[in-house]
XYZ file of C-alpha atoms in Angstrom:
199
model
C 65.650 116.040 96.327
C 66.656 112.571 94.441
C 70.403 112.258 94.766
C 72.090 110.083 92.677
C 75.795 109.228 94.675
C 78.916 108.865 92.842
C 82.208 107.013 92.998
C 85.591 108.085 91.838
C 86.953 106.016 88.890
C 90.224 107.805 88.289
C 92.364 110.675 88.248
C 94.719 110.938 84.538
C 96.389 114.326 82.701
C 93.984 116.189 81.148
C 94.009 115.846 77.260
C 91.892 119.164 76.541
C 94.419 121.510 79.492
C 97.942 121.831 79.245
C 98.802 121.682 82.895
C 95.290 120.164 84.229
C 93.970 116.887 85.044
C 90.035 115.146 84.980
C 88.981 113.900 88.012
C 86.232 111.051 86.753
C 83.698 110.713 88.967
C 80.465 107.368 88.293
C 76.881 107.453 88.700
C 77.595 103.071 89.481
C 73.653 102.629 88.183
C 74.091 103.866 84.827
C 77.853 104.242 84.421
C 77.262 107.531 83.486
C 80.708 109.703 84.385
C 80.972 112.654 85.129
C 84.419 114.311 84.188
C 86.127 117.190 86.201
C 88.745 119.474 85.773
C 91.114 119.865 89.088
C 94.894 121.547 89.312
C 97.416 119.601 89.850
C 97.496 120.126 93.695
C 94.098 119.208 93.829
C 94.742 115.851 91.913
C 97.714 115.157 93.949
C 95.656 116.231 97.384
C 92.551 113.762 96.294
C 95.170 110.754 95.360
C 97.057 111.159 98.826
C 93.528 111.093 100.232
C 92.787 108.027 98.692
C 96.155 106.484 98.999
C 95.857 106.838 103.172
C 99.128 105.128 103.800
C 101.609 107.886 102.378
C 101.368 110.479 104.727
C 103.289 113.764 103.822
C 105.861 115.647 105.842
C 104.177 118.486 106.145
C 100.455 118.453 106.069
C 98.523 119.939 102.873
C 95.705 122.455 103.628
C 92.823 119.550 102.670
C 94.979 117.564 105.763
C 95.331 121.028 107.836
C 91.248 121.567 107.444
C 90.200 118.004 108.189
C 91.884 118.347 111.559
C 90.275 121.524 112.301
C 86.767 120.137 111.681
C 87.397 117.358 113.636
C 88.946 119.365 116.420
C 85.434 121.122 116.719
C 83.362 118.257 116.804
C 82.290 118.207 113.386
C 82.147 115.594 110.719
C 81.755 116.292 106.723
C 78.780 114.144 106.287
C 78.461 114.469 102.486
C 79.411 116.317 99.482
C 76.766 117.739 96.872
C 77.455 118.620 93.455
C 74.242 120.832 92.020
C 75.035 122.856 89.290
C 77.184 123.310 87.084
C 77.209 126.830 84.648
C 79.218 127.579 81.568
C 81.484 124.148 82.440
C 81.574 125.020 85.924
C 80.751 122.668 89.007
C 78.864 124.102 92.138
C 78.974 121.584 95.150
C 78.130 121.847 98.716
C 80.240 120.504 101.488
C 77.961 119.059 104.784
C 79.002 119.116 108.370
C 76.919 117.998 111.084
C 78.353 118.369 114.380
C 78.655 114.729 116.576
C 77.089 116.811 119.858
C 74.063 119.451 118.870
C 73.717 117.769 115.513
C 73.981 121.668 114.049
C 74.118 121.397 110.129
C 76.605 123.621 108.382
C 76.674 123.797 104.304
C 79.650 125.217 103.053
C 79.644 125.763 99.359
C 82.951 124.551 97.719
C 85.509 124.114 94.917
C 83.867 121.317 93.414
C 88.137 119.284 93.714
C 88.300 120.843 97.129
C 85.306 119.600 98.033
C 85.664 115.952 96.801
C 89.494 116.186 98.638
C 87.682 116.463 101.696
C 84.858 113.917 101.506
C 88.194 110.727 101.239
C 89.701 112.695 103.752
C 86.609 111.311 105.693
C 85.291 108.535 103.695
C 82.183 111.071 102.825
C 79.621 109.678 99.736
C 79.612 112.237 96.697
C 76.277 113.466 95.207
C 74.885 114.872 92.155
C 71.812 115.655 91.008
C 70.417 113.870 87.563
C 69.829 117.983 86.352
C 74.159 117.506 86.355
C 74.399 114.561 85.239
C 72.172 114.963 82.119
C 73.871 117.947 81.337
C 77.414 117.258 82.004
C 77.356 113.375 82.085
C 78.861 111.354 79.692
C 79.013 107.416 78.792
C 81.716 105.723 78.218
C 83.798 101.957 78.532
C 86.546 102.065 80.642
C 88.510 98.845 79.561
C 91.011 99.622 82.530
C 90.336 101.881 85.335
C 94.078 101.224 86.539
C 95.640 103.236 83.257
C 93.848 106.088 84.045
C 95.027 106.016 87.101
C 98.354 105.519 86.134
C 98.873 108.005 83.948
C 98.057 110.606 86.582
C 101.636 111.533 87.103
C 103.867 111.772 84.513
C 107.057 110.540 86.795
C 111.261 110.744 85.499
C 110.635 107.036 86.907
C 108.726 105.147 84.049
C 107.023 101.667 85.117
C 109.944 99.282 83.209
C 112.584 101.202 85.627
C 110.356 100.520 88.607
C 109.585 96.846 88.271
C 113.541 96.218 87.709
C 114.057 97.293 91.141
C 113.940 95.599 94.293
C 111.600 95.724 97.253
C 114.070 97.514 99.653
C 114.759 100.243 96.931
C 111.211 100.905 95.579
C 110.673 101.606 99.701
C 114.179 104.147 99.761
C 112.466 105.950 96.244
C 108.485 106.174 97.847
C 110.333 107.517 101.544
C 112.881 109.789 99.358
C 110.094 111.276 97.099
C 107.765 112.071 100.696
C 110.921 113.724 101.800
C 110.962 115.945 98.571
C 107.409 116.007 98.612
C 106.957 114.910 95.112
C 104.027 112.604 95.640
C 103.166 112.462 91.858
C 106.174 109.590 91.839
C 105.223 108.640 94.937
C 102.118 107.091 94.194
C 103.657 105.598 91.468
C 105.544 103.449 93.509
C 103.227 102.867 95.720
C 101.717 101.187 92.937
C 103.948 98.891 91.820
C 104.685 98.345 96.026
C 101.121 97.123 95.676
C 101.041 95.026 92.764
C 104.577 93.230 93.996
C 102.278 92.430 97.134
C 99.258 91.237 95.192
C 101.169 88.531 93.546
C 102.912 87.822 96.754
C 99.523 87.122 98.356
């Protein structure tokens, strides 16, 4: 089957469902977006998987499963979003044993599948039919705005800008210790913006 590769364009607070988030996937060639409604925990897990440099003091469920996969000598090869029924996406996670080349396919919620894919830097695919049924074509003026709207934290953007790098780092450490990953990601973005200016 001719699968279409998707990239993660951002995570934003869902405007339609309270307490939920929208994971925005995009087909690079056609720029068709695939919005997937996910829960708060999965949104945090995907964001942390993308960040790479924020490490929770205790492993999240997806981190634990990642360690299990690696310890059994498997690797996550790809994620395929193969179907949508009544607004619900169905996905498979494809694994391969590094020694025996044995393949293993597991059914998974799309949010969990993506959270695992980002930890292995594995590609995410879908079918043309899913794109036809659920895809939307919209222009994103500023992707960073989509990503920034992921968390509603006590630290506003203006507040963060007024703090020194040392104060930001301390806030980041405290947020990670308290497992407040929404705030941690917001602070991390501000630190990255400043480092880019310095470079």
